[in-house]
Short mmCIF file of C-alpha atoms in Angstrom, two decimals:
data_model
loop_
_atom_site.label_atom_id
_atom_site.label_comp_id
_atom_site.label_asym_id
_atom_site.label_seq_id
_atom_site.Cartn_x
_atom_site.Cartn_y
_atom_site.Cartn_z
CA MET A 1 156.36 114.91 116.23
CA THR A 2 153.27 115.09 118.44
CA LEU A 3 150.11 116.49 116.91
CA HIS A 4 149.12 120.03 117.92
CA LEU A 5 146.01 122.11 117.24
CA ARG A 6 145.93 125.90 117.00
CA PRO A 7 142.55 127.65 116.86
CA ILE A 8 142.47 130.03 113.88
CA GLN A 9 139.99 132.00 111.78
CA PHE A 10 138.27 133.73 114.67
CA VAL A 11 134.83 135.16 113.94
CA ASP A 12 133.17 138.29 115.29
CA THR A 13 130.01 136.44 116.36
CA PRO A 14 128.73 132.85 116.57
CA VAL A 15 125.22 133.97 115.60
CA ASP A 16 123.87 131.92 112.66
CA ARG A 17 127.04 129.77 112.60
CA ASP A 18 125.82 126.66 114.43
CA GLY A 19 128.16 123.75 113.75
CA ALA A 20 130.64 125.96 111.92
CA VAL A 21 132.36 127.53 114.92
CA ALA A 22 133.63 126.44 118.35
CA ARG A 23 133.86 128.47 121.54
CA LEU A 24 137.35 129.03 122.90
CA ALA A 25 137.80 127.91 126.52
CA GLY A 26 134.29 128.99 127.53
CA GLY A 27 135.18 132.62 126.87
CA MET A 28 134.09 135.35 124.50
CA LEU A 29 135.86 134.14 121.36
CA TRP A 30 134.75 131.71 118.65
CA PHE A 31 136.90 130.18 115.92
CA SER A 32 136.02 128.41 112.69
CA ALA A 33 139.10 126.27 111.98
CA TYR A 34 142.18 124.60 113.37
CA GLU A 35 145.70 124.73 112.09
CA VAL A 36 146.73 121.08 112.46
CA ILE A 37 150.48 120.70 113.01
CA GLU A 38 151.91 117.20 112.66
CA ASP A 39 155.23 115.75 111.46
CA GLY A 40 156.42 119.17 110.35
CA ARG A 41 153.36 119.72 108.17
CA ARG A 42 150.55 122.20 108.65
CA ARG A 43 147.04 122.05 107.29
CA THR A 44 143.75 123.80 107.95
CA VAL A 45 140.68 121.87 109.06
CA PRO A 46 137.36 123.76 109.37
CA VAL A 47 135.39 123.19 112.56
CA ALA A 48 132.49 122.01 110.39
CA GLU A 49 134.69 119.17 109.12
CA LEU A 50 136.28 117.99 112.37
CA GLY A 51 134.70 114.52 112.43
CA PRO A 52 137.54 112.53 110.80
CA LEU A 53 140.23 114.45 112.72
CA LEU A 54 138.61 113.78 116.09
CA ARG A 55 138.85 110.03 115.57
CA ASP A 56 142.49 110.56 116.55
CA GLU A 57 142.72 110.30 120.36
CA ARG A 58 145.29 113.09 120.69
CA ALA A 59 143.27 115.45 118.50
CA ALA A 60 140.06 114.70 120.39
CA SER A 61 141.81 115.38 123.71
CA LEU A 62 143.21 118.69 122.49
CA HIS A 63 139.86 119.78 121.06
CA ALA A 64 138.15 118.99 124.35
CA ALA A 65 140.78 120.97 126.27
CA ILE A 66 140.59 123.93 123.89
CA THR A 67 136.82 124.24 124.06
CA ALA A 68 136.17 123.36 127.72
CA PRO A 69 135.31 126.28 130.02
CA ARG A 70 138.01 127.09 132.54
CA ALA A 71 136.82 126.47 136.09
CA PRO A 72 136.71 129.59 138.27
CA LEU A 73 139.05 129.81 141.23
CA VAL A 74 137.20 130.26 144.51
CA LEU A 75 139.68 131.92 146.87
CA GLY A 76 138.03 132.60 150.20
CA GLU A 77 135.51 135.38 149.65
CA ARG A 78 136.91 136.15 146.19
CA THR A 79 136.34 134.29 142.92
CA LEU A 80 138.45 134.58 139.79
CA ARG A 81 136.43 133.76 136.68
CA PHE A 82 138.07 133.01 133.36
CA ASP A 83 135.20 133.61 130.95
CA GLN A 84 136.59 137.05 130.10
CA PRO A 85 140.10 138.60 130.28
CA MET A 86 141.30 140.09 133.54
CA VAL A 87 144.22 142.25 134.60
CA ALA A 88 146.82 141.40 137.25
CA GLY A 89 148.76 144.38 138.58
CA ILE A 90 152.53 144.07 139.09
CA LEU A 91 153.74 145.29 142.48
CA ASN A 92 157.51 145.01 142.79
CA VAL A 93 158.98 145.62 146.24
CA THR A 94 162.56 145.35 145.02
CA PRO A 95 165.23 148.02 144.63
CA ASP A 96 166.37 146.68 141.25
CA SER A 97 163.42 145.62 139.10
CA PHE A 98 164.06 146.35 135.42
CA SER A 99 161.03 148.64 135.20
CA ASP A 100 159.89 150.10 138.50
CA GLY A 101 162.09 148.72 141.25
CA GLY A 102 162.93 151.11 144.05
CA ALA A 103 159.70 153.10 143.98
CA VAL A 104 158.13 151.55 147.09
CA HIS A 105 160.47 148.73 148.09
CA ASP A 106 161.28 150.09 151.55
CA ASP A 107 157.82 151.37 152.52
CA PRO A 108 155.25 148.58 153.05
CA ALA A 109 152.39 151.00 153.67
CA ALA A 110 153.08 152.90 150.44
CA ALA A 111 153.48 149.65 148.54
CA ALA A 112 150.16 148.34 149.85
CA SER A 113 148.48 151.64 148.97
CA ALA A 114 149.83 151.32 145.44
CA GLY A 115 148.40 147.81 145.26
CA VAL A 116 144.98 148.93 146.48
CA ALA A 117 145.04 151.73 143.91
CA MET A 118 145.69 149.18 141.16
CA ALA A 119 142.78 147.08 142.38
CA GLU A 120 140.55 150.16 142.31
CA ALA A 121 141.78 150.87 138.77
CA GLY A 122 140.61 147.45 137.60
CA ALA A 123 143.13 144.82 138.64
CA ALA A 124 141.51 141.55 139.68
CA LEU A 125 144.75 140.44 141.31
CA ILE A 126 147.92 142.07 142.66
CA ASP A 127 151.12 140.13 141.99
CA VAL A 128 153.68 140.97 144.68
CA GLY A 129 157.34 140.21 144.10
CA GLY A 130 160.41 140.74 146.27
CA GLU A 131 163.16 139.55 143.92
CA SER A 132 163.99 140.84 140.46
CA THR A 133 164.06 138.19 137.73
CA ARG A 134 165.64 140.42 135.08
CA PRO A 135 168.77 139.02 133.36
CA GLY A 136 171.80 139.32 135.60
CA ALA A 137 169.87 140.18 138.77
CA ALA A 138 171.40 138.96 142.02
CA THR A 139 169.65 136.21 143.95
CA VAL A 140 167.96 137.58 147.07
CA TRP A 141 168.36 135.77 150.39
CA GLU A 142 165.09 134.13 151.41
CA GLY A 143 164.88 136.07 154.66
CA ASP A 144 165.25 139.41 152.90
CA GLU A 145 162.62 138.47 150.33
CA ILE A 146 160.18 137.49 153.08
CA ALA A 147 160.85 140.75 154.90
CA ARG A 148 160.05 142.68 151.74
CA VAL A 149 156.82 140.97 150.75
CA VAL A 150 155.06 139.83 153.93
CA PRO A 151 154.23 143.27 155.40
CA VAL A 152 152.81 144.34 152.03
CA ILE A 153 150.77 141.17 151.55
CA GLU A 154 149.35 141.40 155.08
CA ARG A 155 148.12 144.94 154.43
CA LEU A 156 146.66 144.04 151.02
CA ALA A 157 144.92 140.96 152.39
CA ARG A 158 143.37 142.97 155.23
CA SER A 159 141.99 145.40 152.66
CA GLY A 160 140.26 142.55 150.82
CA THR A 161 142.63 142.67 147.84
CA LEU A 162 143.40 139.39 146.11
CA VAL A 163 147.15 138.73 146.10
CA SER A 164 149.56 136.38 144.35
CA ILE A 165 153.18 135.93 145.38
CA ASP A 166 155.80 136.08 142.64
CA THR A 167 158.63 133.90 143.94
CA ARG A 168 160.76 130.81 143.26
CA LYS A 169 161.46 130.00 146.90
CA ALA A 170 159.44 127.56 149.00
CA GLY A 171 160.05 129.48 152.22
CA VAL A 172 158.78 132.70 150.66
CA MET A 173 155.74 130.87 149.30
CA GLU A 174 154.93 129.57 152.79
CA ALA A 175 155.37 132.96 154.43
CA ALA A 176 153.35 134.76 151.75
CA LEU A 177 150.50 132.27 151.84
CA GLY A 178 150.47 132.56 155.62
CA ALA A 179 150.27 136.35 155.29
CA GLY A 180 147.20 136.15 153.05
CA ALA A 181 148.42 135.54 149.49
CA ALA A 182 146.12 133.18 147.58
CA ILE A 183 148.14 132.21 144.49
CA VAL A 184 151.76 131.28 143.80
CA ASN A 185 153.29 132.68 140.60
CA ASP A 186 156.60 130.93 139.95
CA VAL A 187 158.80 131.87 136.99
CA ALA A 188 160.63 128.59 137.58
CA ALA A 189 157.48 126.42 137.40
CA LEU A 190 158.30 124.93 140.84
CA LEU A 191 161.73 123.71 139.65
CA TRP A 192 164.09 126.19 141.32
CA ASP A 193 163.44 125.06 144.89
CA ASP A 194 163.17 121.34 145.68
CA ARG A 195 160.39 122.01 148.22
CA ALA A 196 158.27 124.30 146.07
CA LEU A 197 155.97 121.63 144.64
CA GLU A 198 155.40 120.16 148.08
CA VAL A 199 154.49 123.58 149.51
CA VAL A 200 151.97 124.33 146.76
CA ALA A 201 150.42 120.86 146.91
CA LYS A 202 150.06 121.03 150.70
CA ALA A 203 148.53 124.51 150.56
CA GLY A 204 146.11 123.51 147.80
CA CYS A 205 146.57 126.95 146.27
CA PRO A 206 146.52 127.81 142.56
CA VAL A 207 149.91 128.11 140.86
CA VAL A 208 151.19 129.78 137.70
CA LEU A 209 153.76 127.67 135.85
CA MET A 210 155.99 129.74 133.57
CA HIS A 211 158.19 128.39 130.81
CA SER A 212 161.90 129.15 130.74
CA PRO A 213 164.76 127.15 129.21
CA ASP A 214 166.67 126.71 132.49
CA PRO A 215 164.34 127.36 135.44
CA ALA A 216 166.68 125.77 137.98
CA LYS A 217 169.43 128.25 137.05
CA GLY A 218 167.51 131.48 136.66
CA GLY A 219 165.46 131.30 133.49
CA HIS A 220 167.54 133.33 131.04
CA GLY A 221 169.78 130.71 129.48
CA SER A 222 170.44 130.83 125.75
CA VAL A 223 168.77 128.15 123.67
CA GLY A 224 168.07 127.64 120.01
CA TYR A 225 164.49 126.60 119.27
CA ARG A 226 163.50 124.71 116.16
CA ASP A 227 159.86 125.72 116.73
CA VAL A 228 159.51 127.81 119.86
CA LEU A 229 155.71 127.59 120.00
CA LEU A 230 155.58 123.80 119.90
CA GLU A 231 158.54 123.40 122.24
CA VAL A 232 157.03 125.74 124.85
CA PHE A 233 153.72 123.86 124.57
CA ASP A 234 155.42 120.47 125.01
CA TRP A 235 157.50 121.70 127.97
CA LEU A 236 154.45 123.12 129.73
CA GLU A 237 152.43 119.98 128.97
CA ALA A 238 155.10 117.83 130.62
CA ARG A 239 155.45 120.22 133.54
CA ILE A 240 151.69 120.25 134.17
CA ALA A 241 151.70 116.45 134.26
CA ALA A 242 154.56 116.43 136.78
CA VAL A 243 152.90 119.01 139.02
CA VAL A 244 149.59 117.14 138.93
CA ALA A 245 151.46 113.94 139.82
CA GLY A 246 152.95 115.88 142.73
CA GLY A 247 149.52 116.53 144.21
CA VAL A 248 148.28 119.78 142.63
CA ASP A 249 144.78 119.75 141.16
CA ARG A 250 144.92 120.46 137.43
CA SER A 251 142.03 122.91 137.73
CA ARG A 252 144.27 125.10 139.91
CA ILE A 253 147.11 125.43 137.39
CA LEU A 254 147.66 128.44 135.13
CA VAL A 255 150.35 128.64 132.44
CA ASP A 256 152.63 131.44 131.24
CA PRO A 257 154.71 131.18 128.03
CA GLY A 258 157.53 133.16 129.63
CA ILE A 259 157.89 136.09 127.25
CA GLY A 260 161.45 137.42 127.48
CA PHE A 261 162.86 134.47 129.40
CA GLY A 262 165.57 132.80 127.34
CA LYS A 263 163.91 133.82 124.08
CA SER A 264 164.93 136.02 121.19
CA LEU A 265 162.82 138.80 119.72
CA SER A 266 161.74 136.41 116.97
CA ASP A 267 160.84 133.74 119.55
CA ASN A 268 158.75 136.17 121.60
CA LEU A 269 156.84 137.38 118.57
CA ALA A 270 156.18 133.82 117.41
CA LEU A 271 154.83 132.90 120.85
CA ILE A 272 152.44 135.83 120.95
CA ASN A 273 151.30 135.26 117.36
CA GLY A 274 150.65 131.59 118.08
CA LEU A 275 149.41 131.96 121.66
CA ALA A 276 146.03 130.33 120.99
CA LEU A 277 147.78 126.97 120.60
CA LEU A 278 148.43 126.95 124.37
CA HIS A 279 144.70 126.53 125.06
CA GLY A 280 145.30 122.87 124.24
CA LEU A 281 146.90 122.62 127.69
CA GLY A 282 143.45 123.06 129.21
CA CYS A 283 144.60 125.73 131.69
CA PRO A 284 144.03 129.49 131.89
CA ILE A 285 146.79 131.47 130.18
CA LEU A 286 148.65 134.31 131.87
CA LEU A 287 150.50 136.66 129.51
CA GLY A 288 153.24 138.82 130.97
CA ALA A 289 154.62 141.07 128.23
CA SER A 290 154.27 144.46 129.93
CA ARG A 291 157.25 146.79 129.29
CA LYS A 292 159.35 143.85 128.10
CA ARG A 293 162.55 144.29 126.13
CA LEU A 294 160.90 143.24 122.86
CA ILE A 295 158.90 146.50 122.88
CA GLY A 296 162.09 148.53 123.03
CA ALA A 297 163.58 146.41 120.26
CA LEU A 298 160.64 147.30 118.02
CA SER A 299 160.44 150.99 118.96
CA ASN A 300 163.84 152.68 118.73
CA GLU A 301 165.06 151.27 122.05
CA ALA A 302 162.39 153.02 124.09
CA PRO A 303 163.24 152.70 127.82
CA ALA A 304 161.02 150.62 130.07
CA ARG A 305 158.95 153.54 131.34
CA GLU A 306 158.16 154.63 127.77
CA ARG A 307 156.64 151.35 126.59
CA LEU A 308 152.97 151.89 127.40
CA GLY A 309 151.79 151.80 123.79
CA GLY A 310 153.68 148.59 123.07
CA SER A 311 152.49 147.04 126.31
CA ILE A 312 148.85 147.74 125.40
CA ALA A 313 149.40 146.35 121.90
CA LEU A 314 150.81 143.09 123.27
CA ALA A 315 148.11 142.83 125.93
CA MET A 316 145.39 143.16 123.31
CA ALA A 317 147.11 140.64 121.07
CA GLY A 318 146.88 138.29 124.04
CA VAL A 319 143.22 139.09 124.56
CA ALA A 320 142.54 138.42 120.87
CA ALA A 321 144.10 134.99 121.32
CA GLY A 322 142.02 134.23 124.41
CA ALA A 323 144.53 134.92 127.21
CA GLN A 324 142.58 135.05 130.45
CA LEU A 325 144.99 137.03 132.63
CA LEU A 326 147.26 139.94 131.67
CA ARG A 327 150.12 140.72 134.06
CA VAL A 328 150.83 144.44 133.63
CA HIS A 329 152.42 147.51 135.16
CA ASP A 330 149.93 150.00 133.70
CA VAL A 331 146.69 148.75 135.19
CA ALA A 332 144.28 151.62 134.51
CA GLU A 333 145.24 151.90 130.84
CA THR A 334 145.15 148.15 130.23
CA ALA A 335 141.87 147.71 132.09
CA GLN A 336 140.35 150.47 129.98
CA ALA A 337 141.53 148.76 126.78
CA VAL A 338 140.03 145.47 127.96
CA ARG A 339 136.72 147.15 128.81
CA VAL A 340 136.51 148.63 125.32
CA TRP A 341 137.31 145.21 123.83
CA ARG A 342 134.58 143.72 126.02
CA GLY A 343 132.11 146.29 124.74
CA LEU A 344 132.95 145.37 121.16
CA ARG A 345 132.48 141.68 121.92
CA ASP A 346 129.18 142.26 123.70
CA ARG A 347 127.87 144.10 120.67
CA ALA A 348 129.08 141.39 118.29
CA LEU A 349 127.39 138.66 120.31
CA VAL A 350 123.94 140.10 119.72
CA GLY A 351 124.38 139.69 115.98
CA ARG A 352 124.50 142.13 113.14
#
């Protein structure tokens, strides 16, 4: 089994802890130890005692990736920085999304207005999608998907709003990027469409690679994990390498553990609890847990529109693990929670 490192024992401030703590991904969190996972065994190594561990090439590489600042994304006149958590607003222009489909899917002007409102409420990015990826959803013809998303993206781009396109299809990626989208967010990690990697590499745009057990078939296949956290890490590590080999700059890759995609309740909880391990991939982490089924499973089967509290709880669990981007439906509430967290961190960083 390959060695893995998970940052643990986070501290409220690095003040007066020189040499005893390490900064996580250039952000606002510091940790004082690693959980070292190797050959089925787990042990704790304090940051102050890392010397012997870092003589191992794999461990040294992971430590460097975990502690290196994430490069900002310069996207035209906009810059996304990853030194503090940000919110991405979900804008579905589909009639059948599990949570909010149908609200604005046939009115591009209303959809764009909703996106601008999310940006004003604190979203750094608006993620526009024209095809539902819920279990059992029908595949949308490429032409219909383009017709849904392009008029909305054009309006958002003209307003100065930063946009990502949530799609698996190369043709939709091309049309969306041409309309003003700046980022591709693919739940299939560029594996559903044979041309997708080529399109992203040629465009030079950032891309979000999400884990799922069967991305070429839809992402919701059933699979039994021996250790979901390590298996998701290894899958994403291999996928990043393949995408880089295909011509995409590593600094323009983000990763998503794929909460709810081919994973049980136990799997999803383990991924969120262990999320900090994914910093070893060296890429910004996007967490998309908003209104997901696991919240209903833990709260008397609350329907999707009644999962705000659970969504905030999962978002803040992600923030506490260093996730840089939170993909959410409830932008104003999540952005407020992040601002309060930021205030707490700012106070901690000036010492006691």
